[in-house]
Amino acid sequence: MDPADLTTDVWDVDAADFPAEGTVEEQVRFLLRYAVLAPSSHNAQPWSFGVDDCGTVTVRGVDDRWLREADPDRREFHLSLGCAVETLRIAARRFGLGCRAVTPAEGAVVARVEIGPGGNPPLDADLFDQITERYTDHRPFQWTPVPTPVLENLRAEAAEFDVAVRIVREERPKRSLAELQANADRAQMTSPAYRRELGRWIGMGALGDSWLAARIGRAAVTQLNLGGREARRNSALIESAPVVAVLSTGDDERPTQVATGRAFQRMALAASAAGLAVHPMSQILERPDDRERLRELLDLDGRPQHLFRLGAVDGRQPHTPRWPAESVTVDGGAPDDAE
Ligand SMILES: Cc1cc2nc3c(=O)[nH]c(=O)nc-3n(C[C@H](O)[C@H](O)[C@H](O)COP(=O)(O)O)c2cc1C
């Protein structure tokens, strides 16, 4: 993918342009303009979509955009793909189209999304409206408690996917989480390969920096060990957040991780609808020992898959760029569709 093609213009997609009278294939191609707005780790956007004339979308993970250093077991890869799958489903349902998403346990295809003809009552309109509004906020959050009904609503979004949600609000566990975060930040940044990988995505401008800031950011991350600075900043962000949420599941299988991404995207959109900001923080989960410590600390039954801060902010941060849907879409289902 050419970094020069990354653009924030993708956020201007307008529901009024939906080709209601078009073929199902034309409609699906329009819906993919929403799918690419999904969040992904390092904004690597590790997706490719095959579209056939029956309305089936074949979702594949793209290895060139897999974060081998940060995410060797592909957890974040599958979560990110799940975010895109669910965004596609929400968009389909908003326009009254039927939608069924299946995740094969292995093989080249990570998900097959079958989008049927219209005529159904529109669903998920409130979440749909947030697809173009949602963004990740890296700033400190206000110390305003998140109302319990909002948290219950977020939890309900995850229930469909069998994803458990642990809400951490008390000071003491948050302090322990902050220590774990600092530990993980320091350890990750000692690895030149991890820093090179992060620098690659910062340097491309994928994280939303200007051309100059992206180049300075890449040089700084690649050449300096900024672990101490990251540890201080990120642990303070966790400690000061009104809520830290941890998603966990019964196993580490691929369909489970895709489902976790789907649950997370619904929660992120619901949070956005409630006027709240979300910030995933993955460093603890990227290190097997720290991930296990997280499980013990929160006494989780299952395996932790995702951690994010939740809270209120003043104003918003700008959108990050994407590769447009057309550049990540191919015709039909390719021959390696083995499930
Ligand atoms: C699985 C996953 C893991 C992520 N981990 C982090 C993280 O550790 N730190 C961070 O600042 N953002 C993290 N993010 C947020 C992405 O950086 C963000 O989604 C991406 O840059 C696109 O920006 P946007 O969400 O504002 O559209 C993560 C997102 C996903 C889906």
Coordinates of C-alpha atoms and ligand atoms in Angstrom, one line a residue:
M1 CA 0.0 0.0 0.0
D2 CA 1.3 3.4 -0.9
P3 CA 1.5 5.8 2.1
A4 CA 0.7 8.6 -0.3
D5 CA -2.8 7.2 -0.7
L6 CA -3.6 7.5 3.0
T7 CA -6.3 10.2 3.3
T8 CA -8.7 11.7 5.8
D9 CA -11.2 12.4 3.0
V10 CA -12.7 9.0 3.6
W11 CA -14.5 10.4 6.7
D12 CA -16.7 12.5 4.4
V13 CA -18.8 9.5 3.3
D14 CA -22.4 10.5 3.2
A15 CA -25.3 8.1 3.9
A16 CA -27.4 10.1 1.4
D17 CA -25.2 8.7 -1.4
F18 CA -26.2 5.0 -0.7
P19 CA -27.2 3.5 -4.1
A20 CA -30.7 2.4 -3.0
E21 CA -31.6 1.5 -6.6
G22 CA -28.2 -0.1 -7.4
T23 CA -27.2 -3.7 -7.5
V24 CA -26.3 -5.5 -4.3
E25 CA -22.7 -5.4 -5.3
E26 CA -22.8 -1.6 -5.7
Q27 CA -24.5 -1.4 -2.3
V28 CA -21.8 -3.6 -0.7
R29 CA -19.0 -1.5 -2.2
F30 CA -20.6 1.6 -0.8
L31 CA -20.9 -0.1 2.7
L32 CA -17.1 -0.8 2.6
R33 CA -16.5 2.9 2.7
Y34 CA -17.7 2.7 6.3
A35 CA -15.9 -0.6 7.1
V36 CA -12.5 1.1 6.5
L37 CA -13.2 3.7 9.2
A38 CA -12.9 1.0 11.8
P39 CA -10.0 1.3 14.3
S40 CA -7.0 -0.9 14.1
S41 CA -3.8 -1.3 16.0
H42 CA -1.2 1.3 14.8
N43 CA -3.9 2.1 12.3
A44 CA -2.3 -0.6 10.1
Q45 CA -5.7 -1.5 8.6
P46 CA -4.8 -5.1 8.0
W47 CA -7.9 -5.8 5.8
S48 CA -8.7 -6.7 2.2
F49 CA -12.2 -7.2 1.0
G50 CA -13.3 -9.5 -1.9
V51 CA -16.7 -8.6 -3.2
D52 CA -18.9 -10.8 -5.5
D53 CA -22.1 -10.0 -7.3
C54 CA -24.2 -11.9 -4.7
G55 CA -23.3 -9.5 -1.9
T56 CA -20.8 -11.7 -0.2
V57 CA -17.7 -10.0 1.2
T58 CA -14.6 -12.2 1.8
V59 CA -12.5 -10.6 4.4
R60 CA -8.8 -11.5 4.5
G61 CA -6.0 -10.4 6.8
V62 CA -3.0 -8.8 5.0
D63 CA 0.3 -10.0 6.4
D64 CA 2.2 -7.0 5.2
R65 CA 0.1 -5.0 7.7
W66 CA 0.4 -7.5 10.5
L67 CA 2.5 -6.1 13.4
R68 CA 4.9 -9.0 13.8
E69 CA 6.8 -7.4 16.7
A70 CA 4.0 -5.9 18.7
D71 CA 1.5 -8.7 18.0
P72 CA 3.4 -12.0 17.3
D73 CA 0.3 -14.1 18.1
R74 CA -2.0 -12.0 15.9
R75 CA -4.4 -11.1 18.7
E76 CA -4.6 -7.4 17.7
F77 CA -4.6 -8.4 14.0
H78 CA -7.8 -10.4 14.5
L79 CA -9.4 -7.8 16.8
S80 CA -8.8 -5.1 14.2
L81 CA -10.3 -7.3 11.5
G82 CA -13.3 -7.9 13.8
C83 CA -13.7 -4.1 14.2
A84 CA -14.0 -3.8 10.4
V85 CA -16.4 -6.8 10.1
E86 CA -18.7 -5.3 12.7
T87 CA -18.6 -1.8 11.1
L88 CA -19.6 -3.4 7.8
R89 CA -22.5 -5.2 9.5
I90 CA -23.7 -2.1 11.3
A91 CA -23.7 -0.2 8.0
A92 CA -25.6 -3.0 6.2
R93 CA -28.2 -3.2 8.9
R94 CA -28.7 0.6 8.9
F95 CA -29.8 0.4 5.3
G96 CA -32.2 -2.5 6.0
L97 CA -30.0 -5.1 4.4
G98 CA -29.7 -8.6 5.9
C99 CA -26.3 -9.5 7.2
R100 CA -24.6 -12.6 8.4
A101 CA -20.9 -12.8 9.4
V102 CA -19.1 -16.1 9.8
T103 CA -15.5 -16.5 10.9
P104 CA -13.7 -19.7 9.8
A105 CA -11.4 -21.1 12.4
E106 CA -8.4 -21.2 10.0
G107 CA -7.4 -20.6 6.4
A108 CA -6.8 -17.5 4.4
V109 CA -10.3 -16.1 4.9
V110 CA -10.8 -14.4 8.2
A111 CA -14.5 -13.7 7.8
R112 CA -17.2 -14.1 5.2
V113 CA -19.9 -11.5 5.4
E114 CA -23.1 -12.3 3.5
I115 CA -25.2 -9.2 2.8
G116 CA -28.7 -9.9 1.6
P117 CA -31.3 -7.8 -0.2
G118 CA -33.0 -4.9 1.6
G119 CA -36.5 -4.6 2.9
N120 CA -35.7 -5.3 6.6
P121 CA -36.4 -2.7 9.3
P122 CA -33.2 -0.6 9.7
L123 CA -31.2 -1.6 12.8
D124 CA -28.2 0.0 14.6
A125 CA -29.0 3.5 13.3
D126 CA -27.6 5.0 16.5
L127 CA -24.3 3.1 16.2
F128 CA -24.2 3.8 12.5
D129 CA -24.3 7.5 13.1
Q130 CA -21.1 7.2 15.2
I131 CA -19.0 5.4 12.6
T132 CA -17.9 8.7 11.1
E133 CA -17.7 10.4 14.5
R134 CA -15.7 7.8 16.6
Y135 CA -12.0 8.3 17.1
T136 CA -9.3 7.3 19.6
D137 CA -8.5 10.0 22.1
H138 CA -5.0 9.9 23.6
R139 CA -5.4 12.8 26.0
P140 CA -6.0 12.6 29.7
F141 CA -9.7 12.1 30.5
Q142 CA -11.7 14.3 32.9
W143 CA -12.2 12.9 36.3
T144 CA -16.0 12.8 35.8
P145 CA -17.5 9.4 36.7
V146 CA -19.1 7.4 33.8
P147 CA -22.8 6.9 34.7
T148 CA -23.6 3.2 35.5
P149 CA -26.4 3.0 32.9
V150 CA -23.9 3.9 30.2
L151 CA -21.5 1.2 31.4
E152 CA -24.4 -1.3 31.4
N153 CA -25.3 -0.3 27.9
L154 CA -21.6 -0.9 26.8
R155 CA -21.6 -4.3 28.6
A156 CA -24.8 -5.3 26.7
E157 CA -23.1 -4.5 23.4
A158 CA -20.5 -7.2 24.2
A159 CA -22.9 -9.8 25.5
E160 CA -23.9 -11.0 21.9
F161 CA -20.3 -12.1 21.4
D162 CA -19.7 -13.9 24.6
V163 CA -17.1 -11.4 25.6
A164 CA -16.8 -10.6 29.3
V165 CA -16.3 -6.9 30.3
R166 CA -14.5 -6.0 33.5
I167 CA -15.0 -2.4 34.5
V168 CA -12.2 -1.1 36.8
R169 CA -13.1 2.2 38.6
E170 CA -11.4 1.8 42.0
E171 CA -8.2 3.5 42.7
R172 CA -6.1 0.6 44.0
P173 CA -6.6 -1.8 41.0
K174 CA -6.1 1.1 38.7
R175 CA -2.8 1.9 40.4
S176 CA -1.7 -1.7 39.9
L177 CA -2.8 -1.5 36.2
A178 CA -0.7 1.6 35.9
E179 CA 2.3 -0.1 37.3
L180 CA 1.8 -3.0 34.8
Q181 CA 1.5 -0.5 32.0
A182 CA 4.7 1.2 33.0
N183 CA 6.5 -2.1 33.2
A184 CA 5.3 -3.1 29.7
D185 CA 6.1 0.2 28.1
R186 CA 9.7 0.1 29.4
A187 CA 10.2 -3.5 28.3
Q188 CA 8.7 -3.0 24.8
M189 CA 10.8 0.0 24.1
T190 CA 14.0 -1.8 24.8
S191 CA 13.4 -3.8 21.6
P192 CA 14.9 -2.1 18.5
A193 CA 12.7 -4.2 16.2
Y194 CA 9.5 -3.1 18.1
R195 CA 10.6 0.5 17.8
R196 CA 11.4 0.1 14.1
E197 CA 7.9 -1.3 13.5
L198 CA 6.2 1.5 15.5
G199 CA 8.4 4.0 13.7
R200 CA 7.4 2.6 10.3
W201 CA 3.7 3.4 11.0
I202 CA 4.3 6.7 12.6
G203 CA 6.6 7.7 9.7
M204 CA 3.9 6.8 7.2
G205 CA 1.6 9.3 8.8
A206 CA -0.8 6.5 9.7
L207 CA -1.3 7.9 13.2
G208 CA -2.4 11.2 11.9
D209 CA 0.8 13.3 12.2
S210 CA 1.7 15.9 9.7
W211 CA 4.4 15.0 7.1
L212 CA 7.1 16.7 9.2
A213 CA 5.9 15.4 12.6
A214 CA 5.6 11.9 11.2
R215 CA 9.3 11.9 10.1
I216 CA 10.5 13.4 13.4
G217 CA 8.4 10.9 15.3
R218 CA 9.8 8.0 13.3
A219 CA 13.4 9.1 13.9
A220 CA 12.8 9.6 17.6
V221 CA 11.0 6.3 18.2
T222 CA 13.5 4.3 16.1
Q223 CA 16.7 5.8 17.5
L224 CA 15.9 6.6 21.1
N225 CA 14.6 4.4 23.9
L226 CA 11.6 6.4 24.9
G227 CA 10.4 3.7 27.3
G228 CA 10.8 5.9 30.5
R229 CA 8.8 8.7 29.0
E230 CA 6.0 6.4 27.6
A231 CA 5.9 4.6 31.0
R232 CA 5.3 7.8 32.9
R233 CA 2.8 9.2 30.4
N234 CA 0.7 6.0 29.9
S235 CA 0.6 5.0 33.6
A236 CA -0.7 8.5 34.5
L237 CA -3.3 8.2 31.7
I238 CA -4.5 4.9 33.3
E239 CA -4.5 6.1 36.8
S240 CA -6.4 9.3 36.0
A241 CA -9.0 7.6 33.8
P242 CA -12.5 7.3 35.4
V243 CA -12.8 3.8 33.9
V244 CA -10.5 1.2 32.5
A245 CA -12.3 -1.7 30.8
V246 CA -10.8 -5.1 30.1
L247 CA -12.4 -7.5 27.6
S248 CA -11.8 -11.2 28.1
T249 CA -12.9 -14.5 26.5
G250 CA -12.8 -18.2 27.2
D251 CA -10.1 -19.0 24.6
D252 CA -7.5 -17.5 22.3
E253 CA -8.9 -18.9 19.1
R254 CA -9.2 -16.8 16.0
P255 CA -13.1 -16.6 15.8
T256 CA -13.0 -15.5 19.5
Q257 CA -10.6 -12.7 18.8
V258 CA -12.5 -11.5 15.8
A259 CA -15.7 -11.6 17.9
T260 CA -13.8 -9.5 20.6
G261 CA -13.0 -6.9 17.9
R262 CA -16.7 -6.8 16.9
A263 CA -17.8 -6.4 20.5
F264 CA -15.2 -3.6 21.0
Q265 CA -16.2 -1.7 18.0
R266 CA -19.9 -1.7 19.1
M267 CA -18.8 -0.5 22.6
A268 CA -16.6 2.2 21.1
L269 CA -19.5 3.4 18.9
A270 CA -21.9 3.3 21.9
A271 CA -19.4 5.2 24.0
S272 CA -19.1 7.8 21.2
A273 CA -22.9 8.1 21.2
A274 CA -22.8 8.8 24.9
G275 CA -20.3 11.6 24.4
L276 CA -17.4 9.5 25.8
A277 CA -13.9 9.0 24.5
V278 CA -12.1 5.6 24.2
H279 CA -8.4 4.8 24.2
P280 CA -7.2 1.2 23.8
M281 CA -3.8 0.5 25.4
S282 CA -2.3 -2.8 24.3
Q283 CA 1.3 -2.9 25.7
I284 CA 0.3 -5.1 28.8
L285 CA -1.4 -7.6 26.5
E286 CA 1.5 -7.7 24.1
R287 CA 3.8 -9.3 26.7
P288 CA 2.8 -12.8 27.7
D289 CA 4.0 -12.4 31.3
D290 CA 2.3 -9.0 31.8
R291 CA -0.9 -10.4 30.2
E292 CA -0.9 -13.2 32.7
R293 CA -0.3 -10.7 35.6
L294 CA -3.3 -8.7 34.3
R295 CA -5.4 -11.9 34.4
E296 CA -4.3 -12.6 38.0
L297 CA -4.6 -8.9 39.1
L298 CA -8.3 -8.8 38.0
D299 CA -8.9 -12.4 38.8
L300 CA -10.4 -12.9 35.4
D301 CA -11.8 -16.3 34.5
G302 CA -10.9 -16.0 30.8
R303 CA -8.1 -14.6 28.8
P304 CA -7.7 -10.9 28.6
Q305 CA -8.0 -9.7 24.9
H306 CA -8.3 -5.9 25.0
L307 CA -7.9 -3.0 27.4
F308 CA -9.1 0.5 27.0
R309 CA -9.6 3.7 28.9
L310 CA -13.0 5.3 28.9
G311 CA -14.0 8.8 30.0
A312 CA -15.0 12.3 29.1
V313 CA -12.9 14.9 27.2
D314 CA -13.4 18.5 26.1
G315 CA -13.6 18.8 22.3
R316 CA -12.1 16.1 20.1
Q317 CA -9.0 15.1 18.3
P318 CA -8.7 15.0 14.5
H319 CA -9.4 11.8 12.5
T320 CA -6.5 9.6 11.4
P321 CA -6.2 8.8 7.7
R322 CA -7.2 5.6 5.9
W323 CA -6.6 3.8 2.6
P324 CA -9.8 4.3 0.7
A325 CA -12.2 1.3 0.4
E326 CA -11.5 1.1 -3.4
S327 CA -7.8 0.5 -2.8
V328 CA -8.4 -2.4 -0.4
T329 CA -11.3 -4.1 -2.4
V330 CA -10.8 -6.8 -5.0
D331 CA -13.3 -8.4 -7.3
G332 CA -15.1 -11.7 -6.4
G333 CA -13.8 -14.4 -4.0
A334 CA -10.3 -15.5 -4.8
P335 CA -9.4 -19.2 -5.1
D336 CA -7.7 -19.4 -1.7
D337 CA -11.0 -19.2 0.0
A338 CA -10.4 -22.4 1.9
E339 CA -12.2 -22.5 5.2
Ligands
LIG1 C1 -6.8 -4.0 18.6 C2 -6.4 -2.5 18.8 C3 -5.3 -2.2 19.6 C4 -5.0 -0.8 19.8 N1 -3.9 -0.5 20.7 C5 -3.6 0.8 20.9 C6 -2.6 1.1 21.8 O1 -1.9 0.3 22.4 N2 -2.3 2.5 22.0 C7 -3.0 3.5 21.3 O2 -2.7 4.6 21.5 N3 -4.0 3.1 20.5 C8 -4.3 1.8 20.2 N4 -5.3 1.5 19.4 C9 -6.0 2.6 18.6 C10 -5.4 2.8 17.2 O3 -4.2 3.4 17.3 C11 -6.4 3.6 16.4 O4 -7.6 2.9 16.3 C12 -5.9 3.9 15.0 O5 -4.7 4.8 15.1 C13 -6.9 4.6 14.2 O6 -7.3 5.8 14.8 P1 -8.8 6.1 15.2 O7 -9.3 5.1 16.2 O8 -8.8 7.5 15.8 O9 -9.7 6.1 13.9 C14 -5.7 0.2 19.1 C15 -6.8 -0.2 18.3 C16 -7.1 -1.5 18.2 C17 -8.3 -1.8 17.3

